[in-house]
PDB file of C-alpha atoms in Angstrom:
ATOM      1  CA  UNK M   1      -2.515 -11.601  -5.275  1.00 93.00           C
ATOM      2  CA  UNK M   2      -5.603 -11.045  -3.846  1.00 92.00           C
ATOM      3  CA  UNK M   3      -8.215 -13.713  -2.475  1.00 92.00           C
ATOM      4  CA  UNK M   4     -10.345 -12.586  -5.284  1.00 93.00           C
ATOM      5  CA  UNK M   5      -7.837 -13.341  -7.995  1.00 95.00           C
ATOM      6  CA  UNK M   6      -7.716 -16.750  -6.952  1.00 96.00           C
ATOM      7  CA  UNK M   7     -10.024 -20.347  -6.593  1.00 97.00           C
ATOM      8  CA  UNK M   8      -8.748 -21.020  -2.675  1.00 98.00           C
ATOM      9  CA  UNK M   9      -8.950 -24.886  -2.204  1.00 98.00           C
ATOM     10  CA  UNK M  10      -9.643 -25.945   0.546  1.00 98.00           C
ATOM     11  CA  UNK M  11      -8.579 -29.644   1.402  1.00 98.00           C
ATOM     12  CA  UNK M  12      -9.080 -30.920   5.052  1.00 98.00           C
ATOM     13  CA  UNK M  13      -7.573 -34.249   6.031  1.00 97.00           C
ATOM     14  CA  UNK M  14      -9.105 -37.265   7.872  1.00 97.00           C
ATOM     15  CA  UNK M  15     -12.819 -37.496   8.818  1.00 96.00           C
ATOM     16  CA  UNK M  16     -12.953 -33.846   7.012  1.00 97.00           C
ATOM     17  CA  UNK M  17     -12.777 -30.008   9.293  1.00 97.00           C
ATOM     18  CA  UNK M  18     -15.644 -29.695  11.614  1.00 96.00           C
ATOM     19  CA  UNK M  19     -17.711 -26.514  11.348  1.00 96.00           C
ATOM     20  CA  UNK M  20     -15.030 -24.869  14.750  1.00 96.00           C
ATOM     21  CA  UNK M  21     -11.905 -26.103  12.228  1.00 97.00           C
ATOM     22  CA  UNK M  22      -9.940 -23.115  11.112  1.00 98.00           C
ATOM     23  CA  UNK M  23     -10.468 -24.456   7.406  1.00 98.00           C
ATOM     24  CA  UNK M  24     -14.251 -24.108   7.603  1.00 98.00           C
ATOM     25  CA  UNK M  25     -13.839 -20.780   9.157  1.00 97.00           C
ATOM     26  CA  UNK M  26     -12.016 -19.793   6.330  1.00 97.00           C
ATOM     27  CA  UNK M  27     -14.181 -21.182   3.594  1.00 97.00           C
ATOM     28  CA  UNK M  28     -16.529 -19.119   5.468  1.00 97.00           C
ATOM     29  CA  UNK M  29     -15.407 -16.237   5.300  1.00 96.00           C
ATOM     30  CA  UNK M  30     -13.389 -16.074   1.761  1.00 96.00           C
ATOM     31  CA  UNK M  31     -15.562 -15.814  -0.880  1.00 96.00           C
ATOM     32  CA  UNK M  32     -13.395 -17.636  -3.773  1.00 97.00           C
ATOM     33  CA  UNK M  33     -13.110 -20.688  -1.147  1.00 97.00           C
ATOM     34  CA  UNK M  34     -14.326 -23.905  -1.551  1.00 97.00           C
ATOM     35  CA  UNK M  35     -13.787 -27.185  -0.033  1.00 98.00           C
ATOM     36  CA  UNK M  36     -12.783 -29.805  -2.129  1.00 98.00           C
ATOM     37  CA  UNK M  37     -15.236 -32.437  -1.213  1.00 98.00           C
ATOM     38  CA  UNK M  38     -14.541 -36.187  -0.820  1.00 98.00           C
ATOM     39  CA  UNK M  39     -16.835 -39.211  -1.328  1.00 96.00           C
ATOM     40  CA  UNK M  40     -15.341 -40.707   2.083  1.00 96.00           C
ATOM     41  CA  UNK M  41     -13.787 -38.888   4.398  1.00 97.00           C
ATOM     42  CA  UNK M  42     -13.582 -41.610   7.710  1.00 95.00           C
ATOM     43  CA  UNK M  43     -12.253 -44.853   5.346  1.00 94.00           C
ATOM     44  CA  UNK M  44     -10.208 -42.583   2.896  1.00 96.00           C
ATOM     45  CA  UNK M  45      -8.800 -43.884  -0.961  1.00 97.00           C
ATOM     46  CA  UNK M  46      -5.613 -42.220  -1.674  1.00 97.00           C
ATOM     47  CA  UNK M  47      -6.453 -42.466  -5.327  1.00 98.00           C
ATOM     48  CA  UNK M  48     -10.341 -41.287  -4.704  1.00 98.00           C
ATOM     49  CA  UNK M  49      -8.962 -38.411  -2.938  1.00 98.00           C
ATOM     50  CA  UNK M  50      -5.877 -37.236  -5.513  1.00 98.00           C
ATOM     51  CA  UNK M  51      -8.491 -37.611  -8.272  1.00 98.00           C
ATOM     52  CA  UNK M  52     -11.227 -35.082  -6.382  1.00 98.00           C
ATOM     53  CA  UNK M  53      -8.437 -32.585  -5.837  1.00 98.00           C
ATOM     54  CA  UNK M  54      -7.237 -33.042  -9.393  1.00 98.00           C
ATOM     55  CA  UNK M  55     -10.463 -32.720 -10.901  1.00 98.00           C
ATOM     56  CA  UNK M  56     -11.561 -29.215  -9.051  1.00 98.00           C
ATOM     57  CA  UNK M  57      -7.651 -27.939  -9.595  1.00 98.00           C
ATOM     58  CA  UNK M  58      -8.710 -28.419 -13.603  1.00 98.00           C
ATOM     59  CA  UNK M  59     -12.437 -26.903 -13.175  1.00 97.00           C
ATOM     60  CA  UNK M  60     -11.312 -23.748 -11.522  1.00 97.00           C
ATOM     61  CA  UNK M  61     -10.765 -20.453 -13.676  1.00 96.00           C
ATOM     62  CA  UNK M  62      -8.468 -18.983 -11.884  1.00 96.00           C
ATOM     63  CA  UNK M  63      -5.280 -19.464 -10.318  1.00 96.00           C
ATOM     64  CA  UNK M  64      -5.688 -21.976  -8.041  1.00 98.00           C
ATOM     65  CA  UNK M  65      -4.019 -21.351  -3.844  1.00 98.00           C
ATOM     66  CA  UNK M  66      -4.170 -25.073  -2.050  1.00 98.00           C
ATOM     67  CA  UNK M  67      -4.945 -25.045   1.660  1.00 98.00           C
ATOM     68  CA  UNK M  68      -4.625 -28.016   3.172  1.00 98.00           C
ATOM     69  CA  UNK M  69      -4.563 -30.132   6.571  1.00 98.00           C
ATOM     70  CA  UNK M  70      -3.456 -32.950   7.642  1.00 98.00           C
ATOM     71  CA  UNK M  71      -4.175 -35.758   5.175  1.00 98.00           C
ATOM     72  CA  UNK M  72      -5.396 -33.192   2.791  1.00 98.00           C
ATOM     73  CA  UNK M  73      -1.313 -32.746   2.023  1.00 98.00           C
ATOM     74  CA  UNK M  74      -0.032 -35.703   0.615  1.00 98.00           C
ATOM     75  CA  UNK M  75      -3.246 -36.250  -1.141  1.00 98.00           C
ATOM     76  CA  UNK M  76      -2.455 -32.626  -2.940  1.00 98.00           C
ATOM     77  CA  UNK M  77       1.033 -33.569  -2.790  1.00 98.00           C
ATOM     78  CA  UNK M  78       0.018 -36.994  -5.313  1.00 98.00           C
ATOM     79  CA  UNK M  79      -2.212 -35.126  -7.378  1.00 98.00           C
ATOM     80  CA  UNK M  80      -0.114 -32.210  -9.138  1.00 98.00           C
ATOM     81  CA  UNK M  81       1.212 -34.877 -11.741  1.00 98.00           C
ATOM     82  CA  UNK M  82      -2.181 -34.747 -12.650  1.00 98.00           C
ATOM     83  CA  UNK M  83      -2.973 -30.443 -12.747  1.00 98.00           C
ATOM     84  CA  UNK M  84      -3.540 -29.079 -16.042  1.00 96.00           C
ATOM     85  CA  UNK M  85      -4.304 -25.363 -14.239  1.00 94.00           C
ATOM     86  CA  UNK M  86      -2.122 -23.115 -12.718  1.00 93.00           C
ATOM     87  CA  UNK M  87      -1.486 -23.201  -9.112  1.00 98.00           C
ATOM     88  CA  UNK M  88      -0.257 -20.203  -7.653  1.00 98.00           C
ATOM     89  CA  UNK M  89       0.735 -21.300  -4.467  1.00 98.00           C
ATOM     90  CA  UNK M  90      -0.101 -24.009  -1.259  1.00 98.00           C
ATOM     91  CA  UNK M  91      -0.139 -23.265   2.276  1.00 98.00           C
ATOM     92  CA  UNK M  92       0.291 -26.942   4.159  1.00 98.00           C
ATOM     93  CA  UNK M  93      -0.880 -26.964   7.656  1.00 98.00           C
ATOM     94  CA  UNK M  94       0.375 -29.982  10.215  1.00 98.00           C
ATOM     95  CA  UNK M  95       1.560 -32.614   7.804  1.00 98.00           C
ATOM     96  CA  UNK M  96       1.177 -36.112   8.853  1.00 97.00           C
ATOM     97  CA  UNK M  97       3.662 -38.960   8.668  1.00 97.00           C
ATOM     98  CA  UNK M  98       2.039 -40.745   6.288  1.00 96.00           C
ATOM     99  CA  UNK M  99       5.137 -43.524   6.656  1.00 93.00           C
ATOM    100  CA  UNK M 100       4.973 -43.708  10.215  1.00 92.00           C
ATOM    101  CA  UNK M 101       3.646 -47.462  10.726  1.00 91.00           C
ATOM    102  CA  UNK M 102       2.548 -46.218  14.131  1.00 89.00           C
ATOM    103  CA  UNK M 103      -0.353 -43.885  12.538  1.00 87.00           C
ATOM    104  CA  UNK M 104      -3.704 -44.548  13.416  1.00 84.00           C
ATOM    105  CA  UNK M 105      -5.471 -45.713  11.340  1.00 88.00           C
ATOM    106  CA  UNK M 106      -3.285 -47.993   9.707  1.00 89.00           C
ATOM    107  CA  UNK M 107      -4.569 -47.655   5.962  1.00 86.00           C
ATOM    108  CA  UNK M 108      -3.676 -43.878   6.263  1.00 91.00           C
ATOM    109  CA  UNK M 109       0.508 -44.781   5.322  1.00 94.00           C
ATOM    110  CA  UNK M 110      -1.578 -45.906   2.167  1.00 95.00           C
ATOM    111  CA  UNK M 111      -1.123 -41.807   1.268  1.00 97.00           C
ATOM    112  CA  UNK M 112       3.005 -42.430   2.053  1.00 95.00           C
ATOM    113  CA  UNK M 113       5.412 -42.079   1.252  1.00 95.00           C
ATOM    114  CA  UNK M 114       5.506 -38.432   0.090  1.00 96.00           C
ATOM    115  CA  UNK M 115       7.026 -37.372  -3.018  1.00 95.00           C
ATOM    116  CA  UNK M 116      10.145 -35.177  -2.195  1.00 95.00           C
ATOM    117  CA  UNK M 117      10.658 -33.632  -5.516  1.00 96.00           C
ATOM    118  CA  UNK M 118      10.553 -30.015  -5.279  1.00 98.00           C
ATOM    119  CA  UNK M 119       6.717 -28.476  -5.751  1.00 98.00           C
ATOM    120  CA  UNK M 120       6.299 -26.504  -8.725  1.00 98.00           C
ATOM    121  CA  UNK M 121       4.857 -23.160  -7.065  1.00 98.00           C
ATOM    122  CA  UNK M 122       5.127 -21.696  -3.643  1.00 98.00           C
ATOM    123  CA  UNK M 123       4.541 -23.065  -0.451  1.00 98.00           C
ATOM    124  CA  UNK M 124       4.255 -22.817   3.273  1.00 98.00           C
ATOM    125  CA  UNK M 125       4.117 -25.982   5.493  1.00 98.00           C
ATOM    126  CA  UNK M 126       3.061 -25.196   8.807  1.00 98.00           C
ATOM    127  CA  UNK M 127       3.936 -27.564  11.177  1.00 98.00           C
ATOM    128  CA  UNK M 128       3.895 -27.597  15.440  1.00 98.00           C
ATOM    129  CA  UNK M 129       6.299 -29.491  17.743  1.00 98.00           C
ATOM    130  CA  UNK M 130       4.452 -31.925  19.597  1.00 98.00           C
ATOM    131  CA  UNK M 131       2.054 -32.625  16.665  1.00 97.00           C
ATOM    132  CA  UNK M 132       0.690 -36.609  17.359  1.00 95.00           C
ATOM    133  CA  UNK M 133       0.221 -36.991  13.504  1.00 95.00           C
ATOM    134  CA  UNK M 134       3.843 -36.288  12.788  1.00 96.00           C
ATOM    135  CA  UNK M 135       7.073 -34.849  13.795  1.00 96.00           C
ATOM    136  CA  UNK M 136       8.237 -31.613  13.348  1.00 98.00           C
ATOM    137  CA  UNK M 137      11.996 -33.422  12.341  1.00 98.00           C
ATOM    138  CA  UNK M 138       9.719 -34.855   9.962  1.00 97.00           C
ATOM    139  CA  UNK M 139       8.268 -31.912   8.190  1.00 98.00           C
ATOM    140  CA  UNK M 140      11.369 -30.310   8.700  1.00 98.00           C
ATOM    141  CA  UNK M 141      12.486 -33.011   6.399  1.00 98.00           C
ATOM    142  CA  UNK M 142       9.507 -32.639   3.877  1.00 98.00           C
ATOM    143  CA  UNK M 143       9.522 -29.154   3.723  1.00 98.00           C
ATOM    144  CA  UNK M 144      12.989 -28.959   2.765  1.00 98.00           C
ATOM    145  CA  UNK M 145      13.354 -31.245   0.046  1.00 98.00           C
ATOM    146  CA  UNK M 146       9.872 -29.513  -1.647  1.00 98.00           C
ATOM    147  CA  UNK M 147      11.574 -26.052  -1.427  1.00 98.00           C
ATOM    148  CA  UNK M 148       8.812 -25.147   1.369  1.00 98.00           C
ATOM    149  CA  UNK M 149       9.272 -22.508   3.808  1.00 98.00           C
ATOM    150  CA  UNK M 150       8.714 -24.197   7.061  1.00 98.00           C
ATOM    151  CA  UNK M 151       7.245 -22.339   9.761  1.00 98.00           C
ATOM    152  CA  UNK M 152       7.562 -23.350  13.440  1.00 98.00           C
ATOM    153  CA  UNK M 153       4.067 -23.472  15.441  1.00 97.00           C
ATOM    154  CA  UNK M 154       5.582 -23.913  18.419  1.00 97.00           C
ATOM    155  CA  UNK M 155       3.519 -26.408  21.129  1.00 97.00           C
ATOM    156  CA  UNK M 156       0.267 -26.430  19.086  1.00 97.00           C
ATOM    157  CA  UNK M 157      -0.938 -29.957  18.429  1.00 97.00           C
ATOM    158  CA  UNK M 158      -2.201 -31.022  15.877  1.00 96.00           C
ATOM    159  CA  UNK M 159      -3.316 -27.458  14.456  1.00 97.00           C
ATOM    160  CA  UNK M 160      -6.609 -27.658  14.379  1.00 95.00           C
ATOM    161  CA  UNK M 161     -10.228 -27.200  16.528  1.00 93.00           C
ATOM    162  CA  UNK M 162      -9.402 -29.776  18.984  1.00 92.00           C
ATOM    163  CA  UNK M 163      -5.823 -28.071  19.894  1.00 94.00           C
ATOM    164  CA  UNK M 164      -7.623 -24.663  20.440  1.00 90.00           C
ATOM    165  CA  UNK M 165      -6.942 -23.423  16.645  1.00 91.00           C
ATOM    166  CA  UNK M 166     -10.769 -22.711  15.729  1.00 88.00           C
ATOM    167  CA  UNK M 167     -10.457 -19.487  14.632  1.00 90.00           C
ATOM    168  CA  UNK M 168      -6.722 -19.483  14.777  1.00 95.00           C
ATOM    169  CA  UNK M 169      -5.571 -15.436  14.033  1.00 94.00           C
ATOM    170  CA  UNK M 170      -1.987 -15.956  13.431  1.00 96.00           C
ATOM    171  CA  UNK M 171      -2.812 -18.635  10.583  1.00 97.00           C
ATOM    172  CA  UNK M 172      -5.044 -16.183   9.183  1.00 96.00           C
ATOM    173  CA  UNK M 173      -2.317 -13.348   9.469  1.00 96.00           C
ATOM    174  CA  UNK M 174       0.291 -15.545   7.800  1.00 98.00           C
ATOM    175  CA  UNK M 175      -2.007 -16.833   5.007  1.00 98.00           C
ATOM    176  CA  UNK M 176      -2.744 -13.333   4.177  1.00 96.00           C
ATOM    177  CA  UNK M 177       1.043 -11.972   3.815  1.00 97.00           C
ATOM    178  CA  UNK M 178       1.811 -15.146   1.734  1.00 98.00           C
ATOM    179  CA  UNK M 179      -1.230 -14.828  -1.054  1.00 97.00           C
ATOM    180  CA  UNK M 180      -0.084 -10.928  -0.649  1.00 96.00           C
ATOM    181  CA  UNK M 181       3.205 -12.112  -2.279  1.00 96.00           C
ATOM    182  CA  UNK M 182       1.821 -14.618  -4.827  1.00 97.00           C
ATOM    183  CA  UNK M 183       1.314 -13.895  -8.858  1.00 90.00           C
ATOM    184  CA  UNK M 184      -1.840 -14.811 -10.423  1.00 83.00           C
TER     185      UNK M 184
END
């Protein structure tokens, strides 16, 4: 699949991707992206924010390709009960534990726990080892049980601008050899 076979979601976490965040970058530069916009992004809804992603999953014409961050997963994640449109694929970047009673802010585990079934299309989680938003045991753990191949980020934070992953090349390289291998 090409980028221009496919509606590329883009679905940043908490307080949303700054203009230096990879994910705007992207939606930048692809011209099938969009961001899936969310009425509040610093005091978040878990059911405000499944519905959004639900809603533009069922506008889109074509196959749909998820790319999401952070809290942007397990609000994707909770909304595929509710797709009536084909997803092609996801690519999860630094998944938060969303159970973990030690994230900040609290009313983020209101996103937890994370469904384990296994996802219904192909995915990549992403995930580096001294992430602050959640372990890499931990999406080790996630990734497994949804069928997800997990790819190590090494010492990377929490993937995004403030860890020195603005424009972020090797995301960019391994985003493009997955939607290479997706069916529209």
């Amino acid at each position: 699949m090409k980028a221009s076979d496919a509606e590329i979601l883009i679905i940043p976490g908490y307080t949303n991707s700054g203009p230096d965040h990879w994910q705007s970058r992207w939606e930048a530069k692809l011209s099938t992206a969009r961001r899936v916009e969310q009425a509040e992004w610093s005091k978040p809804v878990r059911d405000d924010w499944v519905s959004r992603i639900a809603e533009e999953v069922n506008a889109a014409t074509r196959p749909v390709v998820l790319v999401a961050h952070s809290l942007g997963i397990p609000s994707a994640i909770h909304a595929i009960p509710h797709f009536r449109n084909k997803v092609a694929g996801a690519f999860f970047v630094a998944p938060p534990d969303v159970a973990n009673p030690a994230i900040r802010p609290k009313h983020l585990m209101t996103f937890g726990p994370y469904p384990r079934d296994p996802l219904p299309f192909p995915t990549i989680t992403i995930a580096s080892r001294n992430d602050p938003f959640g372990s890499y045991e931990h999406a080790d753990d996630i990734a497994a049980s949804w069928g997800s191949l997990l790819i190590d980020a090494g010492q990377a934070g929490h993937i995004n601008s403030e860890s020195g992953h603005g424009p972020w090349p090797e995301g960019t390289m391994v985003f493009a050899q997955f939607l290479s291998r997706l069916k529209p």
